[in-house]
CSV table of C-alpha atoms in Angstrom, one decimal:
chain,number,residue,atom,x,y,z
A,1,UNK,CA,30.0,109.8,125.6
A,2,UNK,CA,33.5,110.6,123.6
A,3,UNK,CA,34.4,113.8,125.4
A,4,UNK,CA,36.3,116.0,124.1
A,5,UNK,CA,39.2,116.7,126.8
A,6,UNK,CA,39.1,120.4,128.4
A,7,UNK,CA,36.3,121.2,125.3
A,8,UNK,CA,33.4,122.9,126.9
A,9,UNK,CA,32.1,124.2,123.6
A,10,UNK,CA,32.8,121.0,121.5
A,11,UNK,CA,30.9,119.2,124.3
A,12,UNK,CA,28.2,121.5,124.5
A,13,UNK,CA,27.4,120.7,120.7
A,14,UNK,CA,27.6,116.8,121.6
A,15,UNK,CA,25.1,117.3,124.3
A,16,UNK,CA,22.7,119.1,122.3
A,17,UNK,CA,22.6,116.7,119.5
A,18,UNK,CA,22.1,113.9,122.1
A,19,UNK,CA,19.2,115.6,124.1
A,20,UNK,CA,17.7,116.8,120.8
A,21,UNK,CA,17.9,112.6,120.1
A,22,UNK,CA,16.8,111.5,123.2
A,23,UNK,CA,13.7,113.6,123.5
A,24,UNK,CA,12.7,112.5,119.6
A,25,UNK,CA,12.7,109.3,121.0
A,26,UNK,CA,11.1,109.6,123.7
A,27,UNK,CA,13.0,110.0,127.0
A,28,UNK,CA,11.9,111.1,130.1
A,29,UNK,CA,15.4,112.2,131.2
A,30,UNK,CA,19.2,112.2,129.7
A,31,UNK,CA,22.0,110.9,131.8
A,32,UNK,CA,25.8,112.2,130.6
A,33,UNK,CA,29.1,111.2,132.6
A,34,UNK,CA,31.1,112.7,135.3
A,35,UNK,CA,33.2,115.7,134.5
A,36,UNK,CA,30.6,115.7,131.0
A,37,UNK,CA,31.9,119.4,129.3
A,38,UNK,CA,35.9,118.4,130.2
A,39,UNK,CA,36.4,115.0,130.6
A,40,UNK,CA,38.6,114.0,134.2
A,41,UNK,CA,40.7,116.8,134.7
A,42,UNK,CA,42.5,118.1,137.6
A,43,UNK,CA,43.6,121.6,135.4
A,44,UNK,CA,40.8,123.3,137.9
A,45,UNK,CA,42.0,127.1,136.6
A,46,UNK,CA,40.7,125.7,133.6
A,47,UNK,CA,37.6,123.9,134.4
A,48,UNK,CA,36.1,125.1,137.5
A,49,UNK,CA,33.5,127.5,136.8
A,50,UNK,CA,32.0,130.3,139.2
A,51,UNK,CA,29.5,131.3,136.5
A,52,UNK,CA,27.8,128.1,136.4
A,53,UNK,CA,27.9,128.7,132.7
A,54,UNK,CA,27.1,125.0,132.1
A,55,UNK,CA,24.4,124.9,134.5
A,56,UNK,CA,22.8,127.9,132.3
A,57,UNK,CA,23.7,125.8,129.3
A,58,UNK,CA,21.9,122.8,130.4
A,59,UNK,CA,19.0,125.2,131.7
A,60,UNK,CA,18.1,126.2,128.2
A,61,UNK,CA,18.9,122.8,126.7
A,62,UNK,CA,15.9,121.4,129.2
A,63,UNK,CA,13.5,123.9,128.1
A,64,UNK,CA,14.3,123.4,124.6
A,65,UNK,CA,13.7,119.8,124.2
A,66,UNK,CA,11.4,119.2,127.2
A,67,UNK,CA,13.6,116.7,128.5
A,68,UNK,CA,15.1,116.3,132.2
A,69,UNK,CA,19.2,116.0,132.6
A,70,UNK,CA,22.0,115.0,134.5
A,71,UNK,CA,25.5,116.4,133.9
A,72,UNK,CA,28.6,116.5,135.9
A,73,UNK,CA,30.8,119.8,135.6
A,74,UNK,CA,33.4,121.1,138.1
A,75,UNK,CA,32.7,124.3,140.8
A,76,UNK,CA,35.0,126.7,142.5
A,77,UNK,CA,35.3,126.4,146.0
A,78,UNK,CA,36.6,128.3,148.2
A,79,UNK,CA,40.4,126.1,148.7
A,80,UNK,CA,39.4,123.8,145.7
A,81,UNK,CA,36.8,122.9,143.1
A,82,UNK,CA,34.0,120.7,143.5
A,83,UNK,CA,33.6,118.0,141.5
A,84,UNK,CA,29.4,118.1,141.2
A,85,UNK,CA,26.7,116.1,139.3
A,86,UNK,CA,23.3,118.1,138.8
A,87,UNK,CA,20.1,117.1,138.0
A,88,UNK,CA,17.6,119.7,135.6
A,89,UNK,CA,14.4,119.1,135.1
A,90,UNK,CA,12.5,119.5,132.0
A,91,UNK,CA,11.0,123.4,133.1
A,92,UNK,CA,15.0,124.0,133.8
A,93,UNK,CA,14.5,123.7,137.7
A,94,UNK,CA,17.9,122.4,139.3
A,95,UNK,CA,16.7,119.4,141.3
A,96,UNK,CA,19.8,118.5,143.1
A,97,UNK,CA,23.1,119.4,143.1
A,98,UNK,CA,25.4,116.7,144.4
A,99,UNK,CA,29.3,116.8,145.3
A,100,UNK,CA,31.5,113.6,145.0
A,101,UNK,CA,31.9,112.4,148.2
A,102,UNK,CA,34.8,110.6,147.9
A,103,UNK,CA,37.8,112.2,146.0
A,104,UNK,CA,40.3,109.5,143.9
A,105,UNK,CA,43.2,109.6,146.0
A,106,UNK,CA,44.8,107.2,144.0
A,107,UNK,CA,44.9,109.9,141.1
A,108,UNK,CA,45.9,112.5,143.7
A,109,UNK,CA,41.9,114.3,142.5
A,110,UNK,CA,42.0,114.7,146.5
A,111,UNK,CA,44.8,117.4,146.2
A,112,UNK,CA,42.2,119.5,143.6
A,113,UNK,CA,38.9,118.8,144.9
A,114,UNK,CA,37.2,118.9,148.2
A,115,UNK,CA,34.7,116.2,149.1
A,116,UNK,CA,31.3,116.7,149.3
A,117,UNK,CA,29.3,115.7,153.0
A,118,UNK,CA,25.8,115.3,151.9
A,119,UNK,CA,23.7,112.6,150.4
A,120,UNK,CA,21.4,113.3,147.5
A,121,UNK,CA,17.8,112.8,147.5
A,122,UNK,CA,15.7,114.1,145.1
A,123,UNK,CA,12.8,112.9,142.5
A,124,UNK,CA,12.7,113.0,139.2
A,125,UNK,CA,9.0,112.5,137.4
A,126,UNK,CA,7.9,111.8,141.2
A,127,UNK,CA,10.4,108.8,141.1
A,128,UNK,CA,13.2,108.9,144.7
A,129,UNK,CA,16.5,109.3,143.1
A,130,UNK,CA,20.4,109.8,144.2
A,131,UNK,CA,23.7,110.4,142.7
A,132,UNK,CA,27.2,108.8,143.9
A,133,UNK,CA,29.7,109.7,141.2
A,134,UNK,CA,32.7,106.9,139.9
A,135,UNK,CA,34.4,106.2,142.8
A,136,UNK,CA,32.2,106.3,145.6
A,137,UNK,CA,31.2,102.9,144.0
A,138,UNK,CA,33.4,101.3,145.6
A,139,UNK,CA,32.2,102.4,149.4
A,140,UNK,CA,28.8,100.2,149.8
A,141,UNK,CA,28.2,102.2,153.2
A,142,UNK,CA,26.8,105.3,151.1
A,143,UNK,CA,24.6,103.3,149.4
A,144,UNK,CA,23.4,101.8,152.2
A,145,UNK,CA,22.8,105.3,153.7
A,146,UNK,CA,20.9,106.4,150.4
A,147,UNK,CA,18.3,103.2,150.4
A,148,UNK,CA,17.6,103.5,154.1
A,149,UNK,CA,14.2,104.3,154.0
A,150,UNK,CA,12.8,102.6,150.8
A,151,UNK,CA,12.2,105.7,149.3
A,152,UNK,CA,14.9,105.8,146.7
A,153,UNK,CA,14.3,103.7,144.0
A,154,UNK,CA,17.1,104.2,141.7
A,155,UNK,CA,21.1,105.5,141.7
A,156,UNK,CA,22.9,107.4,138.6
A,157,UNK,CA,26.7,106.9,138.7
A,158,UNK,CA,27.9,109.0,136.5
A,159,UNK,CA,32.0,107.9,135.8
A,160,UNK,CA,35.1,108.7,133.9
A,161,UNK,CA,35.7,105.0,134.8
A,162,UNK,CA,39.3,103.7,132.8
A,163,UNK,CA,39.0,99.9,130.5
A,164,UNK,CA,41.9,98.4,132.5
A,165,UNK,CA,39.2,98.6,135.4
A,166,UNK,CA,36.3,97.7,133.6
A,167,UNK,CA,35.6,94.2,135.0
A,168,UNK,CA,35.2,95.9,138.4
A,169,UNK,CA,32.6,98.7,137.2
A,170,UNK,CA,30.6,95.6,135.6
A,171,UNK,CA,31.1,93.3,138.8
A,172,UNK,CA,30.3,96.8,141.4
A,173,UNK,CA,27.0,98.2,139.7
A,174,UNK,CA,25.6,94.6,139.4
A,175,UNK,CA,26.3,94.2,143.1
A,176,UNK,CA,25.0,98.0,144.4
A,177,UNK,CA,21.4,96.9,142.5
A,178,UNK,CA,21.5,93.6,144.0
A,179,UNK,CA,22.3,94.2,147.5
A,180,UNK,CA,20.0,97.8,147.6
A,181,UNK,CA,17.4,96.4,145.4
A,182,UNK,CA,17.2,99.4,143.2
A,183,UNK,CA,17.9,100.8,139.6
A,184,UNK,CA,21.4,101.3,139.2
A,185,UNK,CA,21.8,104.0,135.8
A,186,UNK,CA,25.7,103.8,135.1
A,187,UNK,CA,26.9,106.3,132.8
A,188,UNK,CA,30.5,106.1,131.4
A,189,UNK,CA,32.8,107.8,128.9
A,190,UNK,CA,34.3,106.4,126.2
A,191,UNK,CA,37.3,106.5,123.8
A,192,UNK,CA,41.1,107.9,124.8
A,193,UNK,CA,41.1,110.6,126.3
A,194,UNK,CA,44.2,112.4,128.1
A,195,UNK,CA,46.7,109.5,127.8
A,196,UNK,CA,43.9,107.0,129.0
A,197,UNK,CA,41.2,104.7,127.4
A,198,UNK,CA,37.7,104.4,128.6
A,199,UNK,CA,35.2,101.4,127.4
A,200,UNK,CA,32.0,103.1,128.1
A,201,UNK,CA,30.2,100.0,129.4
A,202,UNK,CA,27.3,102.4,130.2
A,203,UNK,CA,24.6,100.5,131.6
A,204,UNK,CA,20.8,100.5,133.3
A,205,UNK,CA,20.4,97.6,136.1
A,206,UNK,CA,17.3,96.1,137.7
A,207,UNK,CA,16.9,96.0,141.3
A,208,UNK,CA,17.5,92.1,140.6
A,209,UNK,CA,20.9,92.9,139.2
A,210,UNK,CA,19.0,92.1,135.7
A,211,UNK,CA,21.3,94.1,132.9
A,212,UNK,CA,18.1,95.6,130.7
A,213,UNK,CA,20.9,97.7,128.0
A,214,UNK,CA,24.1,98.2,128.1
A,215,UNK,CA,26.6,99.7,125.8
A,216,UNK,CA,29.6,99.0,123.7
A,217,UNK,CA,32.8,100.6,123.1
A,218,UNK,CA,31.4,103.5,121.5
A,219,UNK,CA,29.4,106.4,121.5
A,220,UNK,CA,25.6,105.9,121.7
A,221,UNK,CA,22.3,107.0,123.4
A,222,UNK,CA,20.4,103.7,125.1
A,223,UNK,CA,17.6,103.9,126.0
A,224,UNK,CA,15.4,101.6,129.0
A,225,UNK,CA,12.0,101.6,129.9
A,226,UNK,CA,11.8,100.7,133.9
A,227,UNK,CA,9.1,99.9,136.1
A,228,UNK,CA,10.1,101.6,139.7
A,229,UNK,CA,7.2,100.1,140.9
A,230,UNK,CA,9.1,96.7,140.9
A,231,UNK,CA,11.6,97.8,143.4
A,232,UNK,CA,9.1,98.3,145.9
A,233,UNK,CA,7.5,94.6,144.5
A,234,UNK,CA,11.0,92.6,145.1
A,235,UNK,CA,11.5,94.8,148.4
A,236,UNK,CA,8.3,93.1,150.1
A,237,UNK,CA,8.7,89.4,148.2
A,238,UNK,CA,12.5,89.3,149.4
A,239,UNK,CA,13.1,91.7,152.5
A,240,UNK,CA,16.7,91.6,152.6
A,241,UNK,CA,17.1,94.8,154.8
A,242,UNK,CA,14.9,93.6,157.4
A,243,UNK,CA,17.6,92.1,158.9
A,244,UNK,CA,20.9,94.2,158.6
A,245,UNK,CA,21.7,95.5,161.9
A,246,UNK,CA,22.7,99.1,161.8
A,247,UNK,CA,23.3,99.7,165.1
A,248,UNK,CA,25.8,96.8,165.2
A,249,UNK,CA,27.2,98.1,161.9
A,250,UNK,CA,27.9,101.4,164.1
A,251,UNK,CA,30.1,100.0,166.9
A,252,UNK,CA,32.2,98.3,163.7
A,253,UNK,CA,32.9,102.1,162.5
């Protein structure tokens, strides 16, 4: 997605087009990036809502094209915003509502936005899914803490993830579907936007670390078909968690 920077409105109209799209075609459920109505901002007076006016927006837009979503928008908090990622289904229900964990330091978002302390679990069309958002990519641990109990079968990472970093989000969502064995759905911006570029790189993996789509530079709707099942398939044929030892993990920590 080419989001338009601190342009709720402008991106509300992109959204609809896209879900009106992806339900034509088919899909079961729409993924859109982090931040999806204003783009990585840390202008929180501007952004953070207390209304949930997007959630409303994205409430209607499920009931109108029968088709689940994700979307990340920014909450008010009580010191700072929330940077959040929900997930609506297709009756307008909010499954899960999850809070990025680990705030981008490096980009001071830490001094805007708290960090969230909970994992996500939650199912969408009776599939296990979770949410870690950009950064917390980069910290396998949660991951690990997300697959614990085989039940979760596939991760969305929804990103505002910069080009002059995009050999890393390649190498990292290859290596969270390899060493989890699960469905990694990536889900990047695209285009300039605020003084940086973004090379969308949007992508669905297979629990093998097989890329089924992925997609260019530009703005575009792919679309994958996926077999859960076949997590569960490579779990048994290749159990690679059997033998990581948590509790020796712990004393590490």
């Amino acid at each position: 997605m080419n989001i338009s920077f601190e342009d709720k409105e402008g991106n509300f109209g992109k959204v609809c087009r896209a879900a009106e799209k992806a339900a034509y075609e088919g899909a079961d459920v729409l993924f859109l990036p982090e931040m999806s109505f204003t783009g990585f901002s840390m202008n929180t007076e501007l952004t953070a809502e207390s209304d949930n006016s997007s959630m409303s927006f994205v409430r209607n837009l499920c009931v109108r094209f029968g088709i689940s979503t994700g979307c990340g928008w920014v909450r008010k908090s009580e010191n700072k915003a929330e940077n959040c990622y929900s997930v609506i289904d297709r009756n307008g229900r909010e499954l899960n509502t999850y809070v990025k964990m680990h705030p981008f330091s490096y980009s001071e978002e830490n001094r805007y936005f708290s960090e969230g302390s909970s994992i996500a679990f939650y199912a969408v069309e009776n599939i296990g899914f979770s949410t870690a958002i950009c950064y917390d990519m980069r910290f396998p641990e949660l991951f690990s803490g997300i697959c614990r109990d085989g039940k979760v079968k596939a991760v969305v990472i929804p990103a505002n993830w910069p080009a002059e970093r995009s050999e890393h989000w390649k190498v990292l969502t290859r290596a969270r579907a390899i060493e989890n064995q699960i469905y990694i759905f990536a889900v990047n911006c695209v285009g300039e936007m605020n003084g940086l570029y973004y090379s969308g790189n949007s992508c669905v993996i297979a629990p093998d670390g097989e890329i089924i789509v992925c997609s260019d530079d530009r703005e575009e709707l792919i679309f994958a078909e996926t077999d859960f099942s076949y997590a569960d398939r490579l779990r048994k044929s290749f159990p690679v968690k059997n033998d990581r030892r948590t509790e020796l993990y712990k004393s590490f920590l």
